[in-house]
Amino acid sequence: MSRQPHPEVDLPRQLPPRGSACDGASGASEGPETPGAPGVSDAPGVPDGSRGPGGFAVFRGTSRWRATAAVFTSLAALAATSLVTGPALAEPAAAPCELRRTEAHHSEGVDTWNTAYPRPTRPLNAVMVFLSFPDAAPLTTPAELTADYFPATSRFFERASYGRFTLRPHPVSHWTRMPHPSTSYAIKRDWNAAYRAAYLRDALAAADRDVDFSRYDIVYFVADPDAPGVDSDATKVVNLDTPLRADGTDIRRVVTVFEKHPPDRLVLAHETGHVFDLPDLYHRPADGKGDWDTYVGDWDLMGSQFGLAPDLFAWHKWKLGWLDPRQVACVRGPGSTRLTLEPVGAAPGEGRRVPMGAAPSEGRRVPVGAAGPLLTNGTGAPEIRAPGVQLFGTGAGTKLAVVRTGPDSVLAIEARGPVGNDVATCAQGVLVYRVRGGADSGGGPVQVLDAHPDTESCWNDSVYPPLADAPVRAGETFTVPGDGVRVQVEGRTAAGAWTVRITPG
């Protein structure tokens, strides 16, 4: 099983006319390489009452959409700051700290959304088409391959989005036969554009007999993992400047899956992240050798699907629309700003109730109406008490602090701990990383800053031990090299939030 991440490719021109696996394929050119299940609805195109193995919906019939909405309320919600000293400002309106979206591939800009991609703020339907070949009899079933990816992929996004996004898989229940042997497509990691174009053309033509593509937001083509010409390192997203056309709809990108059975952990979640305009965060060495994970280590799925803390950065959650504006604090100096940051993985409803009179383990509390500075106890709202109960850490508090360091760069500061998708994390604390809006996917748009550059951690499990202990721990102060921004972690609240003082340089 390879621990190298999968690249993403662009296919700038129209696919060639239909033909053999190689004939007429020269019209495709390759762009630069960059490196409780949620409800599964009745599939668009499924006969009433029809269900495949495992309860997954299959084809065709009437679509049933069950609209869901996650409503988050916070009484007397206030600014993200818990205590401000000096003239520094932490603004719940984060516009001054937004990076502008650029022409970079998968730009990390958050000022606008790239409408060429579906934004995952509503339920999205994904069709899974399973492709077999004349040169191999499948040793697995579509149901077994579906179980390799779902419900795990949907659960990842459900947790990462705090329930704001649902990925609905619709697997075809049978194999779809490709017209040519698997070996004829020359499948490999750095795939020849002509062969790749022929593969996509043939797959779409074969599947279109059974699938109404107009009903789906995402397309997964899953190859028989045991076919002799299938290379598990070739899994990737193919982006099409000139979209494919089927059933009256444009298909602008396809996720081509060539994984073994069972597959790499969370590989489909990583590839689906590209469908939502998220970049590759790993570094691909020029010779293909050496460390791939030097930019972000374990700390984001888009860096490595093998990471111990694979939840998405709070910056990505802001970009995707999963954070409310008040959950992002724009810190501007001079002076210092004190914030209470909740762990990125903590969802609403995961806070703890503490009996009245039991003080937080680290930190202070001020009753509503009391004189003096307001403390938010990690929720972004003042303390509101029911009889005999103190509420802490509802999961709807501040998740991200941002300090602008240049026209196209910021420092992002967030808390990470063993909760949600990060339950297996090697270390916890306050993570600091740099974000650049003009850097391409694979070009280091995000780089984690190591608060402990002289130590390493979790050698047996981490994808990059030098960054496994990168977060700033309670009681520590980290000064960002070159920018002079100081991040002081003062302590923790009873709910597990982190009290942080940030001083811009």
XYZ file of C-alpha atoms in Angstrom, residues 14-438:
425
model
C -12.326 18.597 -25.400
C -12.133 14.808 -25.305
C -11.610 13.235 -28.729
C -14.334 11.472 -30.715
C -15.287 7.998 -29.669
C -13.084 5.170 -30.935
C -10.618 2.596 -29.700
C -8.541 3.019 -26.577
C -5.873 4.876 -28.551
C -7.529 6.050 -31.749
C -8.356 9.731 -31.962
C -7.201 10.482 -28.426
C -4.709 13.152 -29.326
C -7.213 15.940 -28.748
C -6.664 15.723 -24.996
C -3.690 17.496 -23.495
C -2.484 17.268 -19.958
C -2.152 20.320 -17.763
C 0.460 20.622 -15.045
C 0.397 17.863 -12.462
C -0.554 18.973 -8.996
C 0.204 16.717 -6.769
C -24.458 5.739 12.045
C -24.023 6.496 8.390
C -25.518 9.689 7.119
C -28.766 9.138 5.320
C -28.347 7.550 1.924
C -31.314 8.850 0.008
C -33.253 6.979 -2.606
C -31.053 7.403 -5.655
C -32.172 9.648 -8.426
C -33.080 7.075 -11.045
C -34.181 4.231 -8.733
C -37.410 2.270 -9.039
C -39.621 2.894 -6.025
C -38.582 0.619 -3.176
C -35.424 -0.539 -4.971
C -32.353 -0.909 -2.761
C -28.976 -2.445 -3.394
C -26.898 -4.504 -0.980
C -26.267 -2.753 2.315
C -29.254 -0.450 1.896
C -27.635 1.763 -0.763
C -29.953 3.078 -3.434
C -29.575 1.901 -7.037
C -31.056 2.758 -10.449
C -33.583 4.174 -11.916
C -36.807 5.875 -10.755
C -38.033 8.950 -8.936
C -35.760 11.168 -6.921
C -36.648 11.829 -3.320
C -34.870 14.780 -1.815
C -34.948 15.136 1.906
C -33.814 18.637 2.652
C -31.960 18.954 5.907
C -30.837 22.078 7.647
C -28.537 22.394 10.600
C -29.648 25.341 12.706
C -27.164 26.704 15.174
C -28.342 29.218 17.757
C -26.361 31.005 20.399
C -28.043 33.246 22.942
C -26.620 36.712 23.112
C -23.787 35.873 20.728
C -21.004 38.417 20.954
C -17.643 39.146 19.379
C -15.059 36.406 19.254
C -12.786 38.022 21.832
C -12.913 36.989 25.446
C -10.591 39.704 26.700
C -8.835 42.458 24.760
C -5.893 44.396 26.150
C -4.374 47.411 24.495
C -5.475 48.735 21.096
C -5.437 45.394 19.276
C -8.716 44.317 17.694
C -10.239 40.894 17.103
C -13.113 41.427 14.730
C -15.951 38.958 14.245
C -16.289 40.477 10.777
C -13.222 38.811 9.289
C -13.165 40.668 5.957
C -9.866 42.517 6.654
C -8.157 39.132 6.991
C -9.713 37.451 3.954
C -7.292 36.438 1.235
C -8.352 37.298 -2.293
C -9.064 34.346 -4.572
C -6.503 34.334 -7.386
C -6.014 32.479 -10.661
C -3.924 29.872 -8.838
C -5.238 26.320 -9.194
C -7.408 25.722 -6.087
C -6.541 29.156 -4.698
C -6.843 29.457 -0.914
C -8.592 32.819 -1.291
C -11.854 33.061 0.644
C -13.303 36.391 -0.478
C -15.427 34.712 -3.188
C -16.407 31.170 -4.163
C -15.269 29.658 -7.462
C -18.620 28.722 -9.001
C -16.978 26.164 -11.302
C -17.042 23.878 -8.246
C -20.022 22.692 -6.183
C -19.972 24.273 -2.739
C -20.692 21.672 -0.059
C -23.256 23.667 1.881
C -26.157 21.516 0.715
C -26.617 17.774 0.230
C -24.759 16.558 -2.866
C -25.436 13.346 -4.767
C -22.537 11.213 -5.981
C -22.858 8.339 -8.447
C -20.398 5.429 -8.224
C -19.916 3.488 -11.457
C -17.936 0.237 -11.198
C -15.915 -0.593 -14.315
C -14.849 -4.083 -15.353
C -12.660 -5.084 -18.312
C -12.587 -7.916 -20.868
C -9.199 -9.130 -19.599
C -10.280 -9.862 -16.017
C -13.214 -11.374 -14.146
C -13.861 -9.216 -11.027
C -12.994 -10.885 -7.726
C -15.067 -8.396 -5.728
C -18.605 -7.087 -5.985
C -19.820 -3.493 -6.323
C -21.349 -3.846 -2.868
C -17.966 -4.764 -1.361
C -16.233 -1.857 -3.064
C -18.975 0.537 -1.978
C -18.381 -0.543 1.614
C -14.676 0.329 1.183
C -15.627 3.995 0.861
C -19.040 4.483 2.428
C -20.219 5.338 4.982
C -16.663 6.341 6.014
C -16.358 9.148 3.445
C -19.771 10.603 4.243
C -19.062 10.393 7.968
C -15.796 12.290 7.541
C -17.536 15.190 5.822
C -20.476 15.118 8.210
C -18.109 15.560 11.159
C -15.844 18.054 9.385
C -18.805 20.254 8.421
C -20.512 20.050 11.836
C -23.484 18.462 10.116
C -23.828 21.224 7.530
C -22.996 19.000 4.566
C -24.159 15.539 3.526
C -22.519 13.493 0.783
C -25.080 11.023 -0.585
C -23.586 8.025 -2.401
C -25.560 6.282 -5.155
C -23.642 3.158 -6.212
C -24.647 1.265 -9.336
C -25.388 -2.287 -8.217
C -23.658 -4.045 -11.139
C -20.401 -3.956 -13.078
C -20.253 -1.771 -16.187
C -18.200 -3.417 -18.916
C -15.489 -1.368 -20.614
C -14.957 -2.048 -24.352
C -11.189 -2.635 -24.170
C -8.780 -4.566 -21.926
C -7.476 -2.756 -18.854
C -3.921 -2.967 -20.191
C -4.861 -1.015 -23.319
C -5.389 2.203 -21.318
C -1.798 2.317 -19.946
C -3.081 3.381 -16.512
C -0.381 4.797 -14.233
C 0.292 7.657 -11.835
C 1.526 10.141 -14.450
C -1.022 9.028 -16.981
C -0.649 9.878 -20.655
C -3.375 12.372 -21.571
C -4.470 10.501 -24.693
C -4.950 7.203 -22.870
C -6.729 8.949 -20.009
C -9.059 10.692 -22.445
C -9.900 7.378 -24.102
C -10.608 5.824 -20.713
C -13.007 8.608 -19.713
C -14.721 8.542 -23.079
C -15.261 4.789 -22.952
C -16.395 4.809 -19.316
C -18.951 7.548 -19.921
C -20.326 5.829 -23.012
C -20.612 2.469 -21.242
C -22.253 3.904 -18.114
C -24.652 6.217 -19.930
C -26.829 3.252 -20.848
C -27.799 2.856 -17.180
C -27.009 6.154 -15.469
C -28.809 9.466 -15.810
C -25.877 11.765 -15.134
C -28.119 14.825 -14.949
C -29.165 13.701 -11.481
C -25.717 13.814 -9.884
C -23.290 16.425 -8.608
C -20.213 14.149 -8.398
C -19.058 11.251 -10.580
C -16.831 8.420 -9.313
C -15.510 5.888 -11.870
C -14.230 2.927 -9.816
C -12.102 0.378 -11.705
C -11.920 -3.320 -10.913
C -8.988 -3.362 -8.467
C -7.816 -6.789 -9.655
C -7.668 -6.058 -13.403
C -4.070 -6.472 -14.640
C -3.757 -2.978 -16.105
C -5.002 -1.103 -13.012
C -2.401 0.877 -11.033
C -3.489 1.898 -7.535
C -1.232 4.974 -7.663
C -3.273 6.407 -10.559
C -6.297 7.476 -8.467
C -6.947 11.167 -9.119
C -9.423 13.869 -10.077
C -9.476 14.837 -13.746
C -10.542 18.446 -14.349
C -11.999 19.296 -17.753
C -11.840 22.830 -19.118
C -14.220 21.681 -21.838
C -16.754 19.536 -19.989
C -18.040 16.178 -21.035
C -21.696 16.144 -22.006
C -24.178 13.459 -20.974
C -27.937 13.472 -20.397
C -28.103 17.185 -21.077
C -25.637 18.091 -18.331
C -21.999 19.193 -18.257
C -19.520 16.995 -16.380
C -16.588 19.241 -15.462
C -14.567 16.770 -13.408
C -14.448 13.051 -12.731
C -12.900 11.151 -9.824
C -11.085 8.136 -11.289
C -10.534 5.480 -8.614
C -7.980 2.675 -9.065
C -7.482 1.674 -5.435
C -6.777 -1.805 -4.191
C -9.325 -3.650 -2.057
C -9.286 -2.560 0.719
C -8.136 0.935 -0.303
C -5.966 3.581 1.316
C -7.715 5.126 4.317
C -9.777 8.235 3.501
C -8.465 8.319 -0.075
C -11.903 9.066 -1.507
C -12.444 11.883 0.982
C -9.149 13.429 -0.178
C -10.111 13.223 -3.842
C -13.582 14.575 -3.095
C -11.903 17.544 -1.422
C -10.527 18.500 -4.851
C -14.078 18.439 -6.202
C -14.767 21.199 -3.639
C -11.782 23.295 -4.830
C -9.376 22.270 -2.066
C -5.678 22.046 -3.030
C -3.088 19.364 -2.523
C -1.045 20.353 0.508
C 1.772 17.849 0.114
C 5.164 18.470 -1.427
C 6.104 16.224 -4.328
C 9.886 15.822 -4.539
C 11.289 16.375 -8.017
C 12.611 12.812 -8.205
C 9.603 11.296 -6.445
C 11.795 10.317 -3.490
C 12.048 11.735 0.003
C 9.398 13.219 2.268
C 6.087 14.241 0.716
C 4.578 15.628 3.911
C 6.922 18.456 4.857
C 4.350 21.230 4.357
C 1.553 20.218 6.746
C 2.389 16.766 8.112
C -0.605 15.024 9.693
C -2.703 18.156 10.066
C -5.084 18.161 7.076
C -6.651 15.522 4.858
C -5.445 17.373 1.759
C -1.879 16.829 2.916
C -2.265 13.123 3.579
C -5.159 10.712 3.891
C -2.960 8.784 6.345
C -2.618 11.690 8.803
C -3.258 11.163 12.509
C -5.226 14.422 12.624
C -6.866 14.536 9.172
C -9.657 16.993 9.912
C -9.634 19.969 7.563
C -7.937 23.154 8.652
C -10.313 25.759 10.029
C -9.234 27.901 7.071
C -10.659 25.283 4.713
C -13.859 25.075 6.754
C -14.186 28.851 6.421
C -13.632 28.595 2.675
C -16.218 25.833 2.311
C -18.882 27.748 4.244
C -18.899 25.598 7.391
C -17.963 28.367 9.834
C -20.196 31.264 10.760
C -18.552 34.698 10.377
C -18.496 35.149 14.150
C -16.379 31.982 14.473
C -13.471 33.672 12.668
C -11.543 36.408 14.502
C -9.421 38.848 12.527
C -6.646 39.987 14.877
C -5.090 43.369 14.175
C -2.483 45.151 16.264
C -0.581 46.682 17.780
C -1.191 45.301 21.235
C -2.387 41.863 22.228
C -5.708 40.087 21.889
C -6.940 37.307 24.131
C -9.221 34.681 22.586
C -10.862 31.438 23.562
C -10.430 28.939 20.722
C -12.464 25.752 20.550
C -10.886 22.665 18.978
C -11.583 22.535 15.253
C -13.099 19.072 15.601
C -15.617 20.019 18.309
C -19.152 20.127 16.937
C -22.189 21.794 18.498
C -23.616 19.696 21.288
C -20.250 18.263 22.341
C -19.752 20.636 25.260
C -19.908 19.596 28.910
C -22.252 20.719 31.655
C -20.504 21.581 34.893
C -22.368 21.789 38.236
C -22.865 25.336 39.538
C -19.960 26.380 41.711
C -17.469 24.046 40.064
C -14.934 26.385 38.541
C -13.334 25.629 35.176
C -10.080 23.730 35.521
C -8.152 26.545 33.847
C -9.555 30.018 33.347
C -12.178 32.301 34.916
C -15.887 32.892 34.578
C -17.899 36.051 34.985
C -21.688 35.872 35.481
C -23.835 37.810 33.031
C -24.240 41.355 34.205
C -21.177 41.344 36.399
C -18.744 44.223 36.089
C -15.410 43.666 34.445
C -14.266 42.027 31.216
C -16.540 39.494 29.567
C -15.354 35.895 29.305
C -17.035 33.660 26.768
C -16.034 30.248 28.172
C -15.227 29.006 24.678
C -18.645 29.578 23.114
C -18.398 33.104 21.722
C -21.368 34.022 23.949
C -21.621 35.229 27.547
C -22.255 32.783 30.335
C -25.946 31.889 30.611
C -26.869 29.594 33.447
C -29.786 27.263 34.013
C -30.605 26.444 37.660
C -27.692 24.472 39.059
C -25.917 24.121 35.719
C -23.086 25.977 33.995
C -22.820 25.535 30.209
C -19.363 25.442 28.649
C -18.017 24.799 25.148
C -21.061 24.219 22.932
C -18.913 23.764 19.823
C -20.249 26.926 18.204
C -17.521 29.249 19.469
C -14.454 30.753 17.825
C -12.571 28.239 15.667
C -10.070 30.399 13.806
C -7.934 33.458 14.490
C -6.240 35.182 11.546
C -3.391 37.686 11.436
C -2.632 39.306 8.092
C 1.081 39.303 7.307
C 1.064 40.608 3.740
C -1.121 41.344 0.697
C -1.332 37.633 -0.118
C -0.474 35.925 3.154
C -1.888 35.381 6.622
C -1.147 33.422 9.746
C -3.982 31.123 10.801
C -4.260 30.009 14.416
C -6.556 27.217 15.594
C -6.879 24.633 18.365
C -6.517 20.923 17.650
C -7.288 18.039 19.969
C -8.557 14.432 20.085
C -12.142 15.062 19.021
C -14.133 14.427 15.829
C -11.952 13.467 12.871
C -8.840 14.165 14.978
C -9.531 11.515 17.620
C -6.202 9.763 16.890
C -4.058 12.909 16.957
C -0.514 12.574 18.220
C -0.466 15.946 19.982
C -2.882 18.681 20.951
C -2.569 22.410 21.352
C -2.740 25.575 19.277
C -1.610 25.084 15.680
C -0.113 27.969 13.706
C 0.178 27.861 9.922
C 0.794 30.204 7.027
C -1.684 30.529 4.130
C -0.976 32.068 0.715
C -3.782 32.803 -1.720
C -1.581 32.947 -4.810
